[in-house]
CSV table of C-alpha atoms in Angstrom, one decimal:
chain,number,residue,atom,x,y,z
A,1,UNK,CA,-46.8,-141.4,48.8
A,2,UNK,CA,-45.8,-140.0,45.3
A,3,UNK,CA,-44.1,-142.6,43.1
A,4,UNK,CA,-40.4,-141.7,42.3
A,5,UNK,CA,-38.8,-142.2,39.1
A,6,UNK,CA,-36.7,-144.7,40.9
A,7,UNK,CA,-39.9,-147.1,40.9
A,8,UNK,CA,-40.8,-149.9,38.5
A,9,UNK,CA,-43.3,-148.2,35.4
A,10,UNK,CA,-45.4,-150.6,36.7
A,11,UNK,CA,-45.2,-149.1,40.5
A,12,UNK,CA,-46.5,-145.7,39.4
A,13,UNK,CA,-49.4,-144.2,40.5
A,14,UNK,CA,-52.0,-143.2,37.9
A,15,UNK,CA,-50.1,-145.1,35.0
A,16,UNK,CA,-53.5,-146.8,34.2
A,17,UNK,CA,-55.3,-143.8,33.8
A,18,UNK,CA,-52.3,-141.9,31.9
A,19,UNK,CA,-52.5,-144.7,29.6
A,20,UNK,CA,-55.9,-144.7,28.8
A,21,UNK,CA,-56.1,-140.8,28.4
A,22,UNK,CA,-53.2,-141.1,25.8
A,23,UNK,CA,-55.3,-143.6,23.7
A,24,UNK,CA,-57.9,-141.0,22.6
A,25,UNK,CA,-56.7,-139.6,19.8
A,26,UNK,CA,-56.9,-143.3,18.4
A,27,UNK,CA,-60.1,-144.2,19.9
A,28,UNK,CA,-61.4,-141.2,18.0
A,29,UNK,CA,-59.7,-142.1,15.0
A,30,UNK,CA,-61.4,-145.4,15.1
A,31,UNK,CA,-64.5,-144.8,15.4
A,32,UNK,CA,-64.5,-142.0,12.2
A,33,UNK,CA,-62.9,-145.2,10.2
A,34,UNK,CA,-64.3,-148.3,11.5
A,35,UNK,CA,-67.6,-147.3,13.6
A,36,UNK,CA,-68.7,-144.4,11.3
A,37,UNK,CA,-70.8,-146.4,8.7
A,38,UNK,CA,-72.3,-148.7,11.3
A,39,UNK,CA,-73.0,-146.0,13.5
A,40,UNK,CA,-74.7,-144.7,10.5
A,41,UNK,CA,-76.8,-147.2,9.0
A,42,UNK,CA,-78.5,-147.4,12.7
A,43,UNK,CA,-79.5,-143.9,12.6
A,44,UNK,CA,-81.3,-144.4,9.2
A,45,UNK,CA,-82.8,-147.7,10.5
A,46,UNK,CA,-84.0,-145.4,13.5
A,47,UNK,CA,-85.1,-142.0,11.7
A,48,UNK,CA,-87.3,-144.5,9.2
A,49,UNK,CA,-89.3,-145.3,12.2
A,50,UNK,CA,-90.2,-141.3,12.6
A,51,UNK,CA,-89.5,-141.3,16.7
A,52,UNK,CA,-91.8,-138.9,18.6
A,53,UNK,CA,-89.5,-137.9,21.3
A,54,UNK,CA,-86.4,-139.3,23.0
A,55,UNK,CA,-85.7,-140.6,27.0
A,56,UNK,CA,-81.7,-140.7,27.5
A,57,UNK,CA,-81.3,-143.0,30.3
A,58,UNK,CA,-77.4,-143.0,32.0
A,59,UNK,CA,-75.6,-143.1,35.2
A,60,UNK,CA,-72.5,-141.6,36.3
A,61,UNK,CA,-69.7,-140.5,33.5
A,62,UNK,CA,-72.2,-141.7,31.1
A,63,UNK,CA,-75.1,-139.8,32.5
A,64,UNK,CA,-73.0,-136.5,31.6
A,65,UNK,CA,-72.7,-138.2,28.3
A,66,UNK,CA,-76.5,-138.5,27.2
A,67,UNK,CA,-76.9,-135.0,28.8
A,68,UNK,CA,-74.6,-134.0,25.6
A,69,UNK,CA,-76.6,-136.3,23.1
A,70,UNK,CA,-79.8,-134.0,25.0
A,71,UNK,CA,-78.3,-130.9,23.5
A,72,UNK,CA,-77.6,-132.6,20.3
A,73,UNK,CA,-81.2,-133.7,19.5
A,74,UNK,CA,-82.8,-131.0,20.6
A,75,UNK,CA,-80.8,-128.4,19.1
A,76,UNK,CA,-79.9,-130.0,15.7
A,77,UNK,CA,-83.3,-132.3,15.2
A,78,UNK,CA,-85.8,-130.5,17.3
A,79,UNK,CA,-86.6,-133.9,18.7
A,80,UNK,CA,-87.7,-133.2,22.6
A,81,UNK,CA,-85.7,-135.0,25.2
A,82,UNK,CA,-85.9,-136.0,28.6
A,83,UNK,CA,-83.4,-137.9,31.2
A,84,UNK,CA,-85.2,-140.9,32.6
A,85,UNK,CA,-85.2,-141.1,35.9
A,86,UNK,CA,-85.2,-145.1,36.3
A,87,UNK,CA,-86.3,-145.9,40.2
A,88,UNK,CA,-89.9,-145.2,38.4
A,89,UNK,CA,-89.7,-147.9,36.2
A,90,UNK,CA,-87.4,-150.3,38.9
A,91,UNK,CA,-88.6,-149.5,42.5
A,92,UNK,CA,-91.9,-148.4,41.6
A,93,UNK,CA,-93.2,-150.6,39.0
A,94,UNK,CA,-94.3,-147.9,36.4
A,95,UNK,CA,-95.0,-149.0,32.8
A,96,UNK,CA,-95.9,-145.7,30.6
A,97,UNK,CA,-96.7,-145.8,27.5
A,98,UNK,CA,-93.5,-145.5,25.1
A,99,UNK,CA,-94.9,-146.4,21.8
A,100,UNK,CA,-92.7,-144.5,19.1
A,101,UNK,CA,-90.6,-143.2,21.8
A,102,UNK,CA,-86.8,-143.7,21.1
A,103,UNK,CA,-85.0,-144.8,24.5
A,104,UNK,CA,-80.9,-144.2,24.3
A,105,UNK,CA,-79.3,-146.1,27.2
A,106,UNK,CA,-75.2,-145.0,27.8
A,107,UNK,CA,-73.7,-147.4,29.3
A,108,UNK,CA,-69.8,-148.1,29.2
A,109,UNK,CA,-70.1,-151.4,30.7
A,110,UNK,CA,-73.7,-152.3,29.8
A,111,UNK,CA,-73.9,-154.0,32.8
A,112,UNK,CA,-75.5,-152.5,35.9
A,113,UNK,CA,-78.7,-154.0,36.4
A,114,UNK,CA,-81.1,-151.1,36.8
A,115,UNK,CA,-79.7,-149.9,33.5
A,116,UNK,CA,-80.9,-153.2,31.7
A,117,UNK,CA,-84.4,-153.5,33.7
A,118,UNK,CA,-85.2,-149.9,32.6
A,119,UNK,CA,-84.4,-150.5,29.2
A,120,UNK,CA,-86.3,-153.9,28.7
A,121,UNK,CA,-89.5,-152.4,30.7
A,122,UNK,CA,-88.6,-150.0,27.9
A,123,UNK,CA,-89.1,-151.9,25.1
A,124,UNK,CA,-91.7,-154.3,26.4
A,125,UNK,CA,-93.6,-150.9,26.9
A,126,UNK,CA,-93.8,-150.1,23.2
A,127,UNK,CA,-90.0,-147.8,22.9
A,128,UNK,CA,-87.5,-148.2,19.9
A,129,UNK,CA,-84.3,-149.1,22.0
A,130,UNK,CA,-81.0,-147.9,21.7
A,131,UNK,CA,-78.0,-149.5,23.7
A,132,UNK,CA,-74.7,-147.5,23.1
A,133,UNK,CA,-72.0,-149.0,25.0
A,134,UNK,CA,-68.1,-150.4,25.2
A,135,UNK,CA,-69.6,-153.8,25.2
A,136,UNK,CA,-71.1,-155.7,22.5
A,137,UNK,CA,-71.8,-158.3,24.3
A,138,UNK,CA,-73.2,-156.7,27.8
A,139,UNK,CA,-76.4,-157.7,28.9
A,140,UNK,CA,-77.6,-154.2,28.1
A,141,UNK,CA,-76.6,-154.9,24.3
A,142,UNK,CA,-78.5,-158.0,24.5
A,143,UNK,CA,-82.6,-156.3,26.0
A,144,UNK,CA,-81.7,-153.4,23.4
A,145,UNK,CA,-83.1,-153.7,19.5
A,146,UNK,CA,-80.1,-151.4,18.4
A,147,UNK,CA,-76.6,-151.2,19.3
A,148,UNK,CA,-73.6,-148.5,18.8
A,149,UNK,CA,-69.9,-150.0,20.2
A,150,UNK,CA,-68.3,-147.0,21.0
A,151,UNK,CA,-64.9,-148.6,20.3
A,152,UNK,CA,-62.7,-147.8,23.1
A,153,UNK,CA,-61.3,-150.7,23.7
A,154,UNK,CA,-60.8,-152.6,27.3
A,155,UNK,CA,-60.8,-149.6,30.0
A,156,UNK,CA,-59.3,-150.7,33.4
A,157,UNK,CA,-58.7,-147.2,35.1
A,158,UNK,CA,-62.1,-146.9,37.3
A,159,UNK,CA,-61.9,-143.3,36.2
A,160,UNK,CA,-63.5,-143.4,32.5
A,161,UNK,CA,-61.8,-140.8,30.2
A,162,UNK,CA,-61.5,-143.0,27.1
A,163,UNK,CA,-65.2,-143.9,27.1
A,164,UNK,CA,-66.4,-140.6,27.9
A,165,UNK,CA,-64.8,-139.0,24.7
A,166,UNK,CA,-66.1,-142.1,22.2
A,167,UNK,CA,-69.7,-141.9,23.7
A,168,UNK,CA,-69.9,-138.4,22.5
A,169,UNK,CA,-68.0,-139.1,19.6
A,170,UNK,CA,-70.4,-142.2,18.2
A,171,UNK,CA,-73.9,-140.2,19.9
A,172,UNK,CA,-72.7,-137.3,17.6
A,173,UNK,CA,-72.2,-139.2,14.9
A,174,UNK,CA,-75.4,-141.0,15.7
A,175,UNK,CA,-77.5,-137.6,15.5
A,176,UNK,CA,-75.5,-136.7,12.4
A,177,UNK,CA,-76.9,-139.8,10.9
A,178,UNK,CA,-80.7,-139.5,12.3
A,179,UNK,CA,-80.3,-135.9,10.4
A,180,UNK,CA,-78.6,-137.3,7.2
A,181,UNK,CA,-75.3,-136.3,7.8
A,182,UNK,CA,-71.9,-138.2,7.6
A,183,UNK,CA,-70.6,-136.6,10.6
A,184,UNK,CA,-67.0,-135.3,8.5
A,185,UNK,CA,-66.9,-132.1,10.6
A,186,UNK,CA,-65.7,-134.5,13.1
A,187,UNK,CA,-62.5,-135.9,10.9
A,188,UNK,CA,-59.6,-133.1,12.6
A,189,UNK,CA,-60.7,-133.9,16.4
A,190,UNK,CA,-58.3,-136.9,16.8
A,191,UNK,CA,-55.4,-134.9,15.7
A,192,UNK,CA,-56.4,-131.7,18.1
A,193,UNK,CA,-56.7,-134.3,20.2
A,194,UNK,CA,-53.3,-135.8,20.3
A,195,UNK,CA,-52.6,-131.3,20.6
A,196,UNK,CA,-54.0,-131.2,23.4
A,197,UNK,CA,-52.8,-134.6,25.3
A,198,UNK,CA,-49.2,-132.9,24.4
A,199,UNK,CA,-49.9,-129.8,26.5
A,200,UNK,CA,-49.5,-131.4,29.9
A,201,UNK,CA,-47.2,-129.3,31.4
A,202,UNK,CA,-49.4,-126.6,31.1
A,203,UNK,CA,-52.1,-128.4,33.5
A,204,UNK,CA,-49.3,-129.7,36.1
A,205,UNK,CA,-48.2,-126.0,36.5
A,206,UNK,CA,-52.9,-125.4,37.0
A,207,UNK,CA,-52.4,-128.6,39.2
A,208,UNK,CA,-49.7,-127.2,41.3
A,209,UNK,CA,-51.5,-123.9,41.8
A,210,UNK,CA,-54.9,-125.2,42.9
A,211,UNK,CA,-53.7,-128.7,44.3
A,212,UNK,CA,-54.5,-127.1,47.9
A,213,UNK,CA,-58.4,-126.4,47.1
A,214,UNK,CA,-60.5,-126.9,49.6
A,215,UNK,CA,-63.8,-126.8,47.4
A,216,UNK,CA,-64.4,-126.0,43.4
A,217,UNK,CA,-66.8,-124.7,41.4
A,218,UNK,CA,-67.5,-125.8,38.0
A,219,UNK,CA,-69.6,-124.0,35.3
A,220,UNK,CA,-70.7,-123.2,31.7
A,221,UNK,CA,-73.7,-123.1,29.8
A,222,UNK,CA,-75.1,-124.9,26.8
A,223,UNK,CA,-73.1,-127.7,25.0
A,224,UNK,CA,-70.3,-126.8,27.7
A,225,UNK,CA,-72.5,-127.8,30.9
A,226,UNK,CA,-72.3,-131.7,30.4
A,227,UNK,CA,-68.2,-130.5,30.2
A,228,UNK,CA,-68.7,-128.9,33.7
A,229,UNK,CA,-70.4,-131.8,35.1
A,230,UNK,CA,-68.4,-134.6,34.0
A,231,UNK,CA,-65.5,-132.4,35.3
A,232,UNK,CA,-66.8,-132.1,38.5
A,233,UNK,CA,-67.3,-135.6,38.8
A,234,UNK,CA,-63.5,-136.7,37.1
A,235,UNK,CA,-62.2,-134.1,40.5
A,236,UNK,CA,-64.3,-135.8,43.1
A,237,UNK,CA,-63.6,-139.4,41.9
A,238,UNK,CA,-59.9,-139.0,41.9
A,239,UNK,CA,-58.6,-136.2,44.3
A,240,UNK,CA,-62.0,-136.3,46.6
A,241,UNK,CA,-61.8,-132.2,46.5
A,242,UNK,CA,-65.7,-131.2,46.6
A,243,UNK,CA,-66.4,-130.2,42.9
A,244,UNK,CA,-69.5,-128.2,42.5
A,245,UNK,CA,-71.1,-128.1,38.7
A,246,UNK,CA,-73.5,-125.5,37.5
A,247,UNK,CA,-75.0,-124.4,34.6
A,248,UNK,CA,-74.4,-120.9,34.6
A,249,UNK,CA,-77.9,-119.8,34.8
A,250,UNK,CA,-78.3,-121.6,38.0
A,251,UNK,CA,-75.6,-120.4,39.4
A,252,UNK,CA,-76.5,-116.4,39.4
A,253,UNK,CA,-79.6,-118.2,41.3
A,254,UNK,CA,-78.2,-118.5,44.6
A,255,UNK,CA,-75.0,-120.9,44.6
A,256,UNK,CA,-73.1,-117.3,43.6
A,257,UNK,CA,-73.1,-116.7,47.0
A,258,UNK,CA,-70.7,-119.0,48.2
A,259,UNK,CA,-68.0,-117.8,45.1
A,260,UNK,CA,-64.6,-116.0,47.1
A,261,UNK,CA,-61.4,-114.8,46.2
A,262,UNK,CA,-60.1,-118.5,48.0
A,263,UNK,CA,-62.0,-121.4,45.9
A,264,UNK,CA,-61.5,-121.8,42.0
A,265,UNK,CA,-64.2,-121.7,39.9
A,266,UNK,CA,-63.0,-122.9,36.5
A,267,UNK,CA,-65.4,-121.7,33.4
A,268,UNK,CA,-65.3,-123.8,30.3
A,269,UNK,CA,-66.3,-121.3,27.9
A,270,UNK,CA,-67.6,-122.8,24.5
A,271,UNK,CA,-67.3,-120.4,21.3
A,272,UNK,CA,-70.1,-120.1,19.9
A,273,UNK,CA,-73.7,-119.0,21.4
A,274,UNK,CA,-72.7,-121.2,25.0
A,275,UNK,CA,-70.2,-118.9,25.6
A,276,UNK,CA,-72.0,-115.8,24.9
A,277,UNK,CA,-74.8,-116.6,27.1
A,278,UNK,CA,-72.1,-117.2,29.6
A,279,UNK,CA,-70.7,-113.8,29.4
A,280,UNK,CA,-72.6,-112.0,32.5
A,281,UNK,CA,-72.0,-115.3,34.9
A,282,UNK,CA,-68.1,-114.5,33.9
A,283,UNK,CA,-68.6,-110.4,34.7
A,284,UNK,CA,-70.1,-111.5,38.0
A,285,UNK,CA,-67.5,-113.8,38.8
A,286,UNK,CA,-65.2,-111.3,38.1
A,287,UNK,CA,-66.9,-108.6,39.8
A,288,UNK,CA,-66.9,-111.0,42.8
A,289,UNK,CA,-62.8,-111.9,42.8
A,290,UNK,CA,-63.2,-115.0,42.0
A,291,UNK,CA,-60.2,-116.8,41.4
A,292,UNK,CA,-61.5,-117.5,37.6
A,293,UNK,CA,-60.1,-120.4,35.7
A,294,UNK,CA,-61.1,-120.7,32.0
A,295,UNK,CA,-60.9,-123.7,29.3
A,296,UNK,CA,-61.6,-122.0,25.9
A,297,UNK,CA,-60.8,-119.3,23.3
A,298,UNK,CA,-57.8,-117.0,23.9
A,299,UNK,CA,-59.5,-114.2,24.5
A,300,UNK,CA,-61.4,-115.3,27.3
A,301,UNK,CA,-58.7,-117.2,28.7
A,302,UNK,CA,-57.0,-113.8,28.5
A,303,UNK,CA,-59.5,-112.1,31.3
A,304,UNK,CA,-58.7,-114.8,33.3
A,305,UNK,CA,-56.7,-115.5,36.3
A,306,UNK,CA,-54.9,-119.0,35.0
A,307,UNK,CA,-56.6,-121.3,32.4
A,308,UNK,CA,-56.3,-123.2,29.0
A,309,UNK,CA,-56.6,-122.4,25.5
A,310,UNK,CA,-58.3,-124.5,23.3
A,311,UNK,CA,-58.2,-125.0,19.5
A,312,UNK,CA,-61.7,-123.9,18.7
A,313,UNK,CA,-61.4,-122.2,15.4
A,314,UNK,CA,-62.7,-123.6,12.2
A,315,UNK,CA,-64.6,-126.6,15.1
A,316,UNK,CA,-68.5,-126.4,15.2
A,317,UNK,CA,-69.7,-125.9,19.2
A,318,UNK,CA,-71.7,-128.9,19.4
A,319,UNK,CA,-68.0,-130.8,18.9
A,320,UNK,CA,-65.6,-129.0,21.3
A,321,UNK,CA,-67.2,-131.2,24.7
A,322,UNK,CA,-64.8,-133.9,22.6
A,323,UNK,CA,-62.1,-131.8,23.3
A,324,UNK,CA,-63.2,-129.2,26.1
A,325,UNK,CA,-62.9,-132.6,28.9
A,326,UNK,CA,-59.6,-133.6,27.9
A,327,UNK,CA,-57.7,-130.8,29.8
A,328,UNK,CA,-60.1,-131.3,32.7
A,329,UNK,CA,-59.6,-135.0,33.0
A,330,UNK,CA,-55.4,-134.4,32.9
A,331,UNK,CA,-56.3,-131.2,35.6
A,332,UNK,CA,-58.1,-134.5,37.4
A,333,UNK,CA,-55.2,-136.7,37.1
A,334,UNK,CA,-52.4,-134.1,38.2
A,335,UNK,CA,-54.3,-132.9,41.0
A,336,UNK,CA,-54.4,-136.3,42.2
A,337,UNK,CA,-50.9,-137.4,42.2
A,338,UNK,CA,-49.7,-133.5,43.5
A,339,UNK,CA,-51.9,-134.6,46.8
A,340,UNK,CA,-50.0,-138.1,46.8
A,341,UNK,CA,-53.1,-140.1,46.0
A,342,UNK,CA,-53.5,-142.4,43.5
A,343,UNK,CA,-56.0,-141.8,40.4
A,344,UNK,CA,-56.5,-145.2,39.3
A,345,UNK,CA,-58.3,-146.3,41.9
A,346,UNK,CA,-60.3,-144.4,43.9
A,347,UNK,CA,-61.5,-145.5,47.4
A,348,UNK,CA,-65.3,-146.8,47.4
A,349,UNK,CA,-65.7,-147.2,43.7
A,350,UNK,CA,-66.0,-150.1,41.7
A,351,UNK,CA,-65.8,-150.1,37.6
A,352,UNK,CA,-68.9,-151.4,37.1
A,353,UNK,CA,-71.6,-150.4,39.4
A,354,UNK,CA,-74.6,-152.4,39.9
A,355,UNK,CA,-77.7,-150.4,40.9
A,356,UNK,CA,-80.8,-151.6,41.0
């Protein structure tokens, strides 16, 4: 049942999860002021060593995460990348050789056991390792030789929005730093931040429109796609609506076939070479009635049947995932609570989630 305003603040549905989206600006804040130089002096420590290539090793909200810091390296360093897949070091035993390899592992807990296997078999195998997580002190932190705290602070809501936006924060900040940057491009996203967390009402009146959605469909293409995924995911967690996420180049091979007039798709739309290489998935879409929702510039918001405009002049692509997920994670939240459920916690799901 929906909470009325009759109930104790502490009664509410979702107030967890509200609470922890509307830390983000400061979050973001912090780590430019307080993470930044530590952030920094391990990418020098790590760029001395000369890495050959890089394994990104995840799950979950996290997973989507190290997809970004894919993009990242291999767009702004040239360094190739690869997402572990870690039953083949856990189930089946596998020990490749990882001399000089440079193995990230995002985890916001640090805690799940597969995740600190992997990354010890890791190291014992020869890899430079790289924890980069919301606790210092996680076991994960402990089998890594590196650390980045991303800073966010405790994080109870078993949705993660808070963690999501510092890990891409601190792993662009941490390619910044393996390139010799100082990451100050970054500086205005706390404040555009805060901009966007204060346009709410404009996704309650996307929430009330598509709160009746069967099924959704979720794309973009380049820095945008880890967007769409995590997006996906933050829909099916909360509201348990089937969220489909595709790049946009997969989905012209085959999935377009199940687009109608009936089931969103929502587009976030990047500006900058993302978006343009999105452009004929949008004209198909189009062409095929979909009922189009776009996060992103005006002007493709514009040819749109509903979406939301994001600040993206003056910010480099590689920076607007900070900002692109923070619509999509109050679209998540709103969603919920229109269907009566409650966002904070989610049936099945457990913060911390220990594979093996």
């Amino acid at each position: 049942m929906t909470a009325t305003t009759s109930e104790p603040q502490s009664e509410l549905p979702g107030r967890i999860m509200a609470r922890e989206m509307a830390e983000q600006p400061a979050v973001l804040r912090r780590i430019l002021e307080e993470g930044a130089p530590g952030i920094r002096q391990v990418a020098q420590e790590i760029a001395a060593r000369n890495p050959r290539f890089v394994l990104l090793t995840a799950r979950g909200t996290s997973d989507n995460a190290a997809l970004y810091a894919k993009y990242l390296l291999e767009i702004r360093l040239g360094l190739p990348c690869g997402l572990t897949s870690m039953s083949t070091t856990t189930a089946y035993g596998a020990r490749p050789d990882l001399t000089d390899v440079l193995v990230v592992t995002v985890s916001q807990s640090g805690g799940s056991p597969d995740l600190v296997a992997s990354t010890r078999a890791a190291r014992e195998a020869g890899a430079i390792t790289l924890a980069v997580t919301n606790n210092p002190d996680s076991p994960l932190a402990g089998v890594s030789e590196y650390h980045i705290d991303i800073m966010a602070g405790p994080e109870k809501a078993l949705p993660a929005t808070k963690t999501y936006t510092a890990s891409l924060l601190a792993l662009y900040l941490f390619v910044e730093g393996l390139r010799g940057g100082d990451g100050a491009s970054a500086k205005t996203l706390p404040d555009l931040a805060e901009r966007l967390l204060a346009r709410q009402d404009e996704v309650r009146a996307l929430a009330s429109r598509y709160r009746f959605a069967e099924r959704m469909v979720i794309t973009s293409r380049g820095y945008g796609y880890p967007t769409a995924k995590e997006a996906a995911l933050k829909l099916m967690e909360t509201s348990y609506i089937p969220a489909l996420s595709y790049s946009g180049a997969d989905l012209l091979h085959g999935p377009l076939a199940m687009v109608d007039n009936v089931s969103p798709v929502i587009a976030v739309v990047t500006d900058g070479k993302g978006g343009e290489a999105l452009q004929p998935v949008l004209d198909r879409l189009r062409g095929r009635g979909a009922d189009l929702v776009v996060i992103g510039p005006a002007d493709q918001v514009e040819q749109a049947s509903a979406g939301f405009v994001l600040p993206t002049e003056g910010i480099a692509e590689e920076l607007q995932p900070v900002l692109e997920i923070i619509p999509l994670q109050l679209l998540a939240y709103e969603v919920t609570i229109a269907r009566g459920q409650d966002p904070d916690a989610p049936r099945a799901l457990a913060k911390v989630t220990e594979t093996r």
